[in-house]
Amino acid sequence: MTAVKVYRFAQQPIDNDATLSHAYATMEFIIRNKLTAVPDSEMDVDPTHVDQDGRYLGLNSSNPTH
């Protein structure tokens, strides 16, 4: 497995689902959406838990992995 690095972010686009606040995403997603990454929040995750936009789904997913 090749891990994907995701980072916590402190803001979200207004049209996003509220459950994604304080979520994790890839740095590309954070930069593209002009979000603010939280320092020291880097986390290695399973790539299957990251959606095609770069959001990490494992913490706030409607289908928990455990």
PDB file of C-alpha atoms in Angstrom:
ATOM      1  CA  MET A   1       0.000   0.000   0.000  1.00  0.00           C
ATOM      2  CA  THR A   2       1.212   3.463  -0.880  1.00  0.00           C
ATOM      3  CA  ALA A   3      -0.055   5.934   1.697  1.00  0.00           C
ATOM      4  CA  VAL A   4      -1.473   9.310   0.749  1.00  0.00           C
ATOM      5  CA  LYS A   5      -0.564  12.337   2.856  1.00  0.00           C
ATOM      6  CA  VAL A   6      -3.530  14.402   3.986  1.00  0.00           C
ATOM      7  CA  TYR A   7      -3.678  17.518   6.145  1.00  0.00           C
ATOM      8  CA  ARG A   8      -6.331  18.951   8.392  1.00  0.00           C
ATOM      9  CA  PHE A   9      -7.929  22.143   7.139  1.00  0.00           C
ATOM     10  CA  ALA A  10      -9.734  24.812   9.098  1.00  0.00           C
ATOM     11  CA  GLN A  11     -12.149  26.258   6.547  1.00  0.00           C
ATOM     12  CA  GLN A  12     -14.343  24.902   3.846  1.00  0.00           C
ATOM     13  CA  PRO A  13     -16.084  26.225   0.730  1.00  0.00           C
ATOM     14  CA  ILE A  14     -19.512  27.608   1.592  1.00  0.00           C
ATOM     15  CA  ASP A  15     -21.291  25.122  -0.684  1.00  0.00           C
ATOM     16  CA  ASN A  16     -19.660  22.144   1.029  1.00  0.00           C
ATOM     17  CA  ASP A  17     -21.373  19.786   3.406  1.00  0.00           C
ATOM     18  CA  ALA A  18     -20.965  21.029   6.976  1.00  0.00           C
ATOM     19  CA  THR A  19     -19.660  17.652   8.102  1.00  0.00           C
ATOM     20  CA  LEU A  20     -16.464  18.329   6.176  1.00  0.00           C
ATOM     21  CA  SER A  21     -15.445  21.185   8.452  1.00  0.00           C
ATOM     22  CA  HIS A  22     -12.180  20.430  10.232  1.00  0.00           C
ATOM     23  CA  ALA A  23     -11.689  17.532   7.858  1.00  0.00           C
ATOM     24  CA  TYR A  24      -8.560  16.234   6.173  1.00  0.00           C
ATOM     25  CA  ALA A  25      -7.627  16.558   2.508  1.00  0.00           C
ATOM     26  CA  THR A  26      -4.622  16.357   0.226  1.00  0.00           C
ATOM     27  CA  MET A  27      -2.515  19.500  -0.113  1.00  0.00           C
ATOM     28  CA  GLU A  28      -3.645  19.831  -3.751  1.00  0.00           C
ATOM     29  CA  PHE A  29      -7.278  19.990  -2.634  1.00  0.00           C
ATOM     30  CA  ILE A  30      -6.443  22.533   0.092  1.00  0.00           C
ATOM     31  CA  ILE A  31      -4.524  24.789  -2.309  1.00  0.00           C
ATOM     32  CA  ARG A  32      -7.076  24.474  -5.121  1.00  0.00           C
ATOM     33  CA  ASN A  33      -9.933  25.454  -2.784  1.00  0.00           C
ATOM     34  CA  LYS A  34      -7.943  28.200  -1.024  1.00  0.00           C
ATOM     35  CA  LEU A  35      -8.315  26.513   2.362  1.00  0.00           C
ATOM     36  CA  THR A  36      -6.017  26.882   5.354  1.00  0.00           C
ATOM     37  CA  ALA A  37      -4.008  23.810   6.309  1.00  0.00           C
ATOM     38  CA  VAL A  38      -3.484  23.195  10.013  1.00  0.00           C
ATOM     39  CA  PRO A  39       0.255  22.914  10.798  1.00  0.00           C
ATOM     40  CA  ASP A  40       1.546  19.605  12.138  1.00  0.00           C
ATOM     41  CA  SER A  41      -1.573  17.756  11.028  1.00  0.00           C
ATOM     42  CA  GLU A  42      -0.001  15.582   8.342  1.00  0.00           C
ATOM     43  CA  MET A  43      -1.399  12.072   8.310  1.00  0.00           C
ATOM     44  CA  ASP A  44      -0.733   9.033   6.132  1.00  0.00           C
ATOM     45  CA  VAL A  45      -3.960   7.395   4.996  1.00  0.00           C
ATOM     46  CA  ASP A  46      -5.096   4.563   2.768  1.00  0.00           C
ATOM     47  CA  PRO A  47      -5.666   5.918  -0.774  1.00  0.00           C
ATOM     48  CA  THR A  48      -9.064   4.182  -0.922  1.00  0.00           C
ATOM     49  CA  HIS A  49     -10.242   6.592   1.803  1.00  0.00           C
ATOM     50  CA  VAL A  50      -9.534   9.665  -0.339  1.00  0.00           C
ATOM     51  CA  ASP A  51     -12.143  10.748  -2.895  1.00  0.00           C
ATOM     52  CA  GLN A  52     -11.326  11.875  -6.414  1.00  0.00           C
ATOM     53  CA  ASP A  53     -11.228  15.539  -5.327  1.00  0.00           C
ATOM     54  CA  GLY A  54      -8.690  14.808  -2.604  1.00  0.00           C
ATOM     55  CA  ARG A  55     -10.881  14.832   0.498  1.00  0.00           C
ATOM     56  CA  TYR A  56     -10.195  12.242   3.172  1.00  0.00           C
ATOM     57  CA  LEU A  57     -13.356  10.276   3.930  1.00  0.00           C
ATOM     58  CA  GLY A  58     -12.244   8.097   6.816  1.00  0.00           C
ATOM     59  CA  LEU A  59     -13.144  10.382   9.725  1.00  0.00           C
ATOM     60  CA  ASN A  60     -16.478  11.798   8.601  1.00  0.00           C
ATOM     61  CA  SER A  61     -17.615   9.126   6.189  1.00  0.00           C
ATOM     62  CA  SER A  62     -21.225   8.020   6.301  1.00  0.00           C
ATOM     63  CA  ASN A  63     -19.839   4.482   5.927  1.00  0.00           C
ATOM     64  CA  PRO A  64     -17.364   4.065   8.787  1.00  0.00           C
ATOM     65  CA  THR A  65     -14.478   1.740   8.066  1.00  0.00           C
ATOM     66  CA  HIS A  66     -14.560   0.199  11.547  1.00  0.00           C
TER      67      HIS A  66
END
